[in-house]
Short mmCIF file of N, CA and C in Angstrom, two decimals:
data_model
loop_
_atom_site.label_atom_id
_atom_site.label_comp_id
_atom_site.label_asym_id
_atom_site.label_seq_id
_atom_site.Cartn_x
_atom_site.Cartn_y
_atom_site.Cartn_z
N UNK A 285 -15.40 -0.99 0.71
CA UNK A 285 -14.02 -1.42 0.69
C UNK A 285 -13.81 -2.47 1.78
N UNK A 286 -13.07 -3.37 1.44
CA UNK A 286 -12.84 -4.58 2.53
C UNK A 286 -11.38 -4.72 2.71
N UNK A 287 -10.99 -4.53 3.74
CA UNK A 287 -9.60 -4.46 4.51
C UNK A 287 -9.32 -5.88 5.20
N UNK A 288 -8.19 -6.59 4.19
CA UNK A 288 -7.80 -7.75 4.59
C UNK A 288 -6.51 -7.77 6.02
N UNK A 289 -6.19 -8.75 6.43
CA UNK A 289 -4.96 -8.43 7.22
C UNK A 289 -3.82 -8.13 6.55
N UNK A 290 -3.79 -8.24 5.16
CA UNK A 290 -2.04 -7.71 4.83
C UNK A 290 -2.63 -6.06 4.39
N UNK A 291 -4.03 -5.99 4.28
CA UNK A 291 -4.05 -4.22 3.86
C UNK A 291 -3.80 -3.38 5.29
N UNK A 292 -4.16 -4.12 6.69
CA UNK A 292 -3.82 -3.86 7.78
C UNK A 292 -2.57 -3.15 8.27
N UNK A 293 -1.88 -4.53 8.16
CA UNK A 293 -0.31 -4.44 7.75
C UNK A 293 0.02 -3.10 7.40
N UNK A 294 -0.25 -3.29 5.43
CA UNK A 294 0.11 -1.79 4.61
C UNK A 294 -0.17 -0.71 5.81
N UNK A 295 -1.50 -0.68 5.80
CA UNK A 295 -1.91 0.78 6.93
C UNK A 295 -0.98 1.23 8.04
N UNK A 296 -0.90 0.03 8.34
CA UNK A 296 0.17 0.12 9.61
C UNK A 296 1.66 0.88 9.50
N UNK A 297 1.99 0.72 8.07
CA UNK A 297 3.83 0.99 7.76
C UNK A 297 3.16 2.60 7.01
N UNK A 298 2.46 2.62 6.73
CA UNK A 298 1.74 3.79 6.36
C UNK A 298 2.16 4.86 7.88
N UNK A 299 2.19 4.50 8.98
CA UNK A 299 2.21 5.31 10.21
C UNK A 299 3.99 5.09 10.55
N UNK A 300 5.09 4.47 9.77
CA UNK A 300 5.99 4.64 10.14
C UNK A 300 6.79 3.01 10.71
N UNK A 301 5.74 2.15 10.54
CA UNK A 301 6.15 1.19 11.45
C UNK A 301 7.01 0.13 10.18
N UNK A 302 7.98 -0.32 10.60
CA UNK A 302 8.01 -1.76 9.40
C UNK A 302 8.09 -2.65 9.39
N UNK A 303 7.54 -2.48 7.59
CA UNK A 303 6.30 -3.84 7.27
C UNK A 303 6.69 -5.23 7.75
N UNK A 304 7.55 -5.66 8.49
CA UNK A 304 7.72 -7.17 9.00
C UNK A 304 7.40 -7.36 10.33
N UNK A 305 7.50 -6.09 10.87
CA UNK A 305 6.87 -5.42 12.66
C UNK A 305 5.41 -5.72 12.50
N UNK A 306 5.08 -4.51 11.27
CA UNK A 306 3.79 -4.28 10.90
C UNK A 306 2.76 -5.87 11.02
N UNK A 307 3.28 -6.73 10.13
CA UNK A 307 2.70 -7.84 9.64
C UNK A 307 2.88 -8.54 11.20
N UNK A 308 3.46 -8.47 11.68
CA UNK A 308 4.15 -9.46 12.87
C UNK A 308 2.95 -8.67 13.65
N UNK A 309 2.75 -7.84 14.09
CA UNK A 309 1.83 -6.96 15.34
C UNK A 309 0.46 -7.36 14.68
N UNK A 310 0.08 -7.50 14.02
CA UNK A 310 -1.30 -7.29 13.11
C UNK A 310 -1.64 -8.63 13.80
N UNK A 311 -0.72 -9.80 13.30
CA UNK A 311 -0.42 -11.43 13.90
C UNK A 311 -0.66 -11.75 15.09
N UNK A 312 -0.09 -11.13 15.24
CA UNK A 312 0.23 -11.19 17.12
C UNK A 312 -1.38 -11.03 18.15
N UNK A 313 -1.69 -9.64 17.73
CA UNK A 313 -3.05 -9.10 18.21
C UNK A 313 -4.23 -9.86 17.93
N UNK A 314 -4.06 -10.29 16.64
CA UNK A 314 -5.78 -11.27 16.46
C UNK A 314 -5.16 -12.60 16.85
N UNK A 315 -4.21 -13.01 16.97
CA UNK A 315 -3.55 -14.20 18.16
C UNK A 315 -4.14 -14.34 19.49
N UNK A 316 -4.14 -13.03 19.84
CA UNK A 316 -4.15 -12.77 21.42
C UNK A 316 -5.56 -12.75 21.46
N UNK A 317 -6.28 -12.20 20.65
CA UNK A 317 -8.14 -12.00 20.68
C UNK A 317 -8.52 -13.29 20.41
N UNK A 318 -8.12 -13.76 19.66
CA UNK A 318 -8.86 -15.51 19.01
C UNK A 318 -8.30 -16.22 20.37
N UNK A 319 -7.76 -16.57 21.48
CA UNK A 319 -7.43 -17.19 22.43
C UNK A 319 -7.99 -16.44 23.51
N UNK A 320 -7.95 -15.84 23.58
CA UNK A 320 -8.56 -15.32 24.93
C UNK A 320 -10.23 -15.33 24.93
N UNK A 321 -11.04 -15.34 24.09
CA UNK A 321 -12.56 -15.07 23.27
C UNK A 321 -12.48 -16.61 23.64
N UNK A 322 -11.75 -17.31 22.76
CA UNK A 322 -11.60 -18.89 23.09
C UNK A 322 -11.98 -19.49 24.08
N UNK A 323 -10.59 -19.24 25.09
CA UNK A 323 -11.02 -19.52 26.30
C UNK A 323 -11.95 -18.94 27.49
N UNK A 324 -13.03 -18.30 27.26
CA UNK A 324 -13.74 -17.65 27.42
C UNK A 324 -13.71 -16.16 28.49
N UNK A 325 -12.43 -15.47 27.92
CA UNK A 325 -12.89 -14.54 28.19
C UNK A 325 -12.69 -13.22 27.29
N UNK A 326 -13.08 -12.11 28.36
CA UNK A 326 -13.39 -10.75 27.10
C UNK A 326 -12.50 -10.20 26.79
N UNK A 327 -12.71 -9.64 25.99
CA UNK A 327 -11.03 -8.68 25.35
C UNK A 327 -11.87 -7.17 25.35
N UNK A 328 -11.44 -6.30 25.93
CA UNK A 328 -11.56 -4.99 26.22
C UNK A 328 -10.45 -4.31 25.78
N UNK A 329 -10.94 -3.20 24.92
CA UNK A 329 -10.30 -2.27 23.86
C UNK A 329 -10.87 -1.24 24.45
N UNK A 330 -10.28 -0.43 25.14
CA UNK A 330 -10.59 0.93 25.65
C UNK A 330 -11.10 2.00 23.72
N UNK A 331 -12.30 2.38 23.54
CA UNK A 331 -12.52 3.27 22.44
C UNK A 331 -12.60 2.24 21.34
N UNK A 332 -12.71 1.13 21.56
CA UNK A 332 -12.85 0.56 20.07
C UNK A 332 -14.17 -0.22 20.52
N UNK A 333 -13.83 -1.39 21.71
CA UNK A 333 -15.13 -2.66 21.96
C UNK A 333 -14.83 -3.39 22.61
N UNK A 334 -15.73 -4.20 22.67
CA UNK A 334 -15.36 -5.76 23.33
C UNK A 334 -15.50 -6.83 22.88
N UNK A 335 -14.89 -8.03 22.55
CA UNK A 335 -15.05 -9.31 22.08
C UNK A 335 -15.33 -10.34 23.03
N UNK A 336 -16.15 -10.97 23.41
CA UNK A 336 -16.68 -11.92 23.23
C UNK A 336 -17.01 -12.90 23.28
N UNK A 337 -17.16 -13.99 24.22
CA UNK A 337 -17.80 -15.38 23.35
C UNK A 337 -19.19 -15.54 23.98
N UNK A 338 -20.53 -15.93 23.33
CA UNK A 338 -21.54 -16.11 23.67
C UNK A 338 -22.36 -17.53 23.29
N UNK A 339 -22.88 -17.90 23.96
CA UNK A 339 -23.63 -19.45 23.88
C UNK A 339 -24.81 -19.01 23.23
N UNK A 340 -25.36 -19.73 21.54
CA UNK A 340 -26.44 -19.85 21.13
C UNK A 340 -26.74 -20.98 21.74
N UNK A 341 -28.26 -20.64 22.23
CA UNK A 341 -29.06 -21.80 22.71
C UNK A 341 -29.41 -23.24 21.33
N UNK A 342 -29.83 -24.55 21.52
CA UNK A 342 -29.65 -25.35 20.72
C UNK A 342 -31.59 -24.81 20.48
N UNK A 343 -31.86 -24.88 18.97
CA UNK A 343 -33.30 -24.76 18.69
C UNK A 343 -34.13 -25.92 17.73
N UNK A 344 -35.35 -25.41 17.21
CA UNK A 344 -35.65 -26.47 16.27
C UNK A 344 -35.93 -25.65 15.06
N UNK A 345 -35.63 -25.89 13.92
CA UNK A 345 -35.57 -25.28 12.75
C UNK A 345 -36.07 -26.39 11.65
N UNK A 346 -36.55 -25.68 10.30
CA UNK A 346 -36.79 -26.68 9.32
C UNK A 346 -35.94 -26.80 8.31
N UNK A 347 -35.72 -28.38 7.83
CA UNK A 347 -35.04 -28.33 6.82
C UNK A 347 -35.31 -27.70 5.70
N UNK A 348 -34.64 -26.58 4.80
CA UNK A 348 -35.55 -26.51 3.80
C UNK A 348 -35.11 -26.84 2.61
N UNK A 349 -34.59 -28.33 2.83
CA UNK A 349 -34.81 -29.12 1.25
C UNK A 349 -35.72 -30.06 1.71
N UNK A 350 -36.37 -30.83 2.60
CA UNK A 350 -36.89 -31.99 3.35
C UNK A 350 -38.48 -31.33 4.35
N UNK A 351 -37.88 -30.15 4.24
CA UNK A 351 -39.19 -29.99 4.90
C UNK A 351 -39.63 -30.31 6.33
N UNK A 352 -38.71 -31.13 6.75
CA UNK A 352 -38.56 -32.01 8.21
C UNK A 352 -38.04 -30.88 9.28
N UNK A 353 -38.72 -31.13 10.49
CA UNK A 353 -38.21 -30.33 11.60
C UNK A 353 -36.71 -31.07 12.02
N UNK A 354 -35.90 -30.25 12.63
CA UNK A 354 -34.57 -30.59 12.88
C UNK A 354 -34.37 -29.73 13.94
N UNK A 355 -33.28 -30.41 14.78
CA UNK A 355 -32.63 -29.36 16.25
C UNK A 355 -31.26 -28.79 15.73
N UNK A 356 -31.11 -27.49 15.98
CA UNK A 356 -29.68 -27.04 15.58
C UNK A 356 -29.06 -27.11 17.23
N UNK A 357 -27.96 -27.40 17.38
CA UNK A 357 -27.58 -27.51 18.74
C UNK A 357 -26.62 -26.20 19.06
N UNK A 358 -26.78 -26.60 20.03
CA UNK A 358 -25.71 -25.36 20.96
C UNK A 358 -24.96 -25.34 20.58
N UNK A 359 -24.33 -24.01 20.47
CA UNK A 359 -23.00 -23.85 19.99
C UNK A 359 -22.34 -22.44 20.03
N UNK A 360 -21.17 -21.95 20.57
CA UNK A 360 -20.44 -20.68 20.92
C UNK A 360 -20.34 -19.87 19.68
N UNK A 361 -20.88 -18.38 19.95
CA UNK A 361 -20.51 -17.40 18.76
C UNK A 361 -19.74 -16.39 19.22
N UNK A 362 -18.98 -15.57 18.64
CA UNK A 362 -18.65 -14.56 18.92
C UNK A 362 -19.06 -13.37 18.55
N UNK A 363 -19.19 -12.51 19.69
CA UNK A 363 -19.91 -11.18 19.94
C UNK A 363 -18.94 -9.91 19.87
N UNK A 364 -19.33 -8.84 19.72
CA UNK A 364 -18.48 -7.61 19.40
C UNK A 364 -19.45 -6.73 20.19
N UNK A 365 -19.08 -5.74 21.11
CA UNK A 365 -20.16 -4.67 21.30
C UNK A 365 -18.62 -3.24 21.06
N UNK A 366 -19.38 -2.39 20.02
CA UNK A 366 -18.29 -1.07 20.08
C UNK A 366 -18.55 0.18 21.06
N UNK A 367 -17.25 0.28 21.32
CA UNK A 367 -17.48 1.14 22.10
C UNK A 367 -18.03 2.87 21.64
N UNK A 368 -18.51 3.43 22.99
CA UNK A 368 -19.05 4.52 22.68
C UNK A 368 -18.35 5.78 21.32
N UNK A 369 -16.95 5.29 22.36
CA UNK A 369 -16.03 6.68 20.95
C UNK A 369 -15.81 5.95 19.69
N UNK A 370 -16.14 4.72 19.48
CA UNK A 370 -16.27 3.72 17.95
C UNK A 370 -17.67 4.50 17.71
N UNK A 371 -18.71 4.17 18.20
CA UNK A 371 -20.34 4.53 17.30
C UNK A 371 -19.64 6.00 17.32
N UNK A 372 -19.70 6.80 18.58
CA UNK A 372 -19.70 8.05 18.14
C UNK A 372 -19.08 8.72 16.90
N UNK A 373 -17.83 8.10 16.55
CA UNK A 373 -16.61 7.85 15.44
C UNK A 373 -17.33 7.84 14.10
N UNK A 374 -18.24 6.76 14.38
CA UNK A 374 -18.73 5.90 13.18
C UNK A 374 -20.19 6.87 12.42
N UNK A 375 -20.61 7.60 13.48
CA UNK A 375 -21.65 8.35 13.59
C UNK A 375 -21.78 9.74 13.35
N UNK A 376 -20.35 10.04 13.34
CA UNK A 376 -20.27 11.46 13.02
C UNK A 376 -20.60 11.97 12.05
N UNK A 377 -21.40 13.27 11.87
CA UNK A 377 -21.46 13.95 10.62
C UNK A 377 -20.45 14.25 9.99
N UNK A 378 -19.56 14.04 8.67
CA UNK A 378 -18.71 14.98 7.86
C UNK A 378 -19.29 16.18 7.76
N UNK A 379 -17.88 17.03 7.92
CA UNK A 379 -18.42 18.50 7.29
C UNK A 379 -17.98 19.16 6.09
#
């Protein structure tokens, strides 16, 4: 199952909240993560993770329609590490 931001939303008014709050907070939060990751720093979620930004080094790779060696250059990715009560969460046996 793949959970878009308006199924977010739904989930959200699902707990009481409403849906124009809902949609507005959902907004707001990956606002605040995409700028801060941006400008390089971390976003710490007590029980969920951390976001991120990390430098891929620039390498040499082959084309593979040409066959020709090529440099991919440097360039920023973003990283996620979850936190312990996320794996543990994620990890649990059902009973």
């Amino acid at each position: 199952m793949v959970i878009r931001k308006k199924d977010m939303a739904r989930l959200i008014t699902e707990k009481g909240v409403d849906p124009k709050d809902a949609t507005a907070m959902v907004d707001k939060v990956l606002d605040v993560i995409t700028e801060s990751v941006a400008n390089g720093d971390e976003v710490r979620l007590f029980g969920f993770g951390t976001f991120l930004s990390k430098v891929r080094p620039a390498r040499e790779a082959r084309n593979p329609q040409t066959g020709e060696m090529m440099t991919i250059a440097e360039k920023k990715v973003v990283a996620f590490r979850a936190a312990k009560a996320f794996t543990d969460k994620l990890n649990a046996k059902e009973e």
